[in-house]
XYZ file of C-alpha atoms in Angstrom:
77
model
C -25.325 240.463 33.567
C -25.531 237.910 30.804
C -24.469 240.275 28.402
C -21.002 240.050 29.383
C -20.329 236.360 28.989
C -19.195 235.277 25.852
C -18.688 231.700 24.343
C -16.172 230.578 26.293
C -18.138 231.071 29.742
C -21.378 229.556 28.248
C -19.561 227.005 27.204
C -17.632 226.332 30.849
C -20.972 226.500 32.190
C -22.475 224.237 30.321
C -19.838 221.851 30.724
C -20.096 221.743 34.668
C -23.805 221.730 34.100
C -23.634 218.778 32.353
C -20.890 216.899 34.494
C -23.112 217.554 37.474
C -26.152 216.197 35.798
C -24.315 213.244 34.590
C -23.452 212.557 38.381
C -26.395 213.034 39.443
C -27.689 210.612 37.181
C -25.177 207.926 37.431
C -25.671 208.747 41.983
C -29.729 207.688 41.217
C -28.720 204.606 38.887
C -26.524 202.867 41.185
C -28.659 204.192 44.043
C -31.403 202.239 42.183
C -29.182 199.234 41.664
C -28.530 199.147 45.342
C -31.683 198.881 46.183
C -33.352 196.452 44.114
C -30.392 194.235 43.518
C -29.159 193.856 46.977
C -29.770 190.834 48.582
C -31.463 191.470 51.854
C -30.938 188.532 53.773
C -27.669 190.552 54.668
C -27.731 194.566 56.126
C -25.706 195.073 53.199
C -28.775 197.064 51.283
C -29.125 199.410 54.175
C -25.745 200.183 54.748
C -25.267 200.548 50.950
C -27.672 202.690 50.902
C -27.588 204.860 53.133
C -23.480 205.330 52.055
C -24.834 205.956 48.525
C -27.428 208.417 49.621
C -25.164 210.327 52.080
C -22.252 211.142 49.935
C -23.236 211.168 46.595
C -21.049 210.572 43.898
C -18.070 209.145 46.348
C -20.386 206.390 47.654
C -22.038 205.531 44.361
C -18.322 205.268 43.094
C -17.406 203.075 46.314
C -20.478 201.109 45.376
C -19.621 200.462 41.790
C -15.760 199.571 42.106
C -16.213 198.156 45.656
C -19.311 195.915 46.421
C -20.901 195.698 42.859
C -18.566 193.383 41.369
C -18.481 191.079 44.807
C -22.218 191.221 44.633
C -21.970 190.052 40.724
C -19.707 187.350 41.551
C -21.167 186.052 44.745
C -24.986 186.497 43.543
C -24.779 186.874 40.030
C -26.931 189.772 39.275
């Protein structure tokens, strides 16, 4: 099976290999930032959360370019 594939596919493979782990990656930090950074007088860490941990990359995304910077500016961490 492998002995058909030639540069090009290992390298196209290895690309989306390494795109997914960087998502991955990036999905646990801000997962990680959500959780220990969150204020929780507020059910903003829950809800966070739990859109973070449902969708993946969309909700860590959402996360960084939607409540992040509000939580930087309001809290300032």
């Amino acid at each position: 099976m492998f002995g058909m594939l030639g540069m090009r596919e290992f390298t196209i493979i290895g690309g989306v290999l390494s795109l997914g782990l960087a998502g991955t990656v990036f999905w646990v930090w801000m997962l990680i930032d959500c959780v220990t950074k969150e204020p929780s007088t507020t059910d903003n860490r829950l809800a966070w959360t739990l859109v973070i941990a449902l969708t993946h990359l969309i909700g860590a995304l959402a996360y960084l370019f939607v409540r992040r910077p509000e939580r930087i500016r309001l809290y300032g961490q």
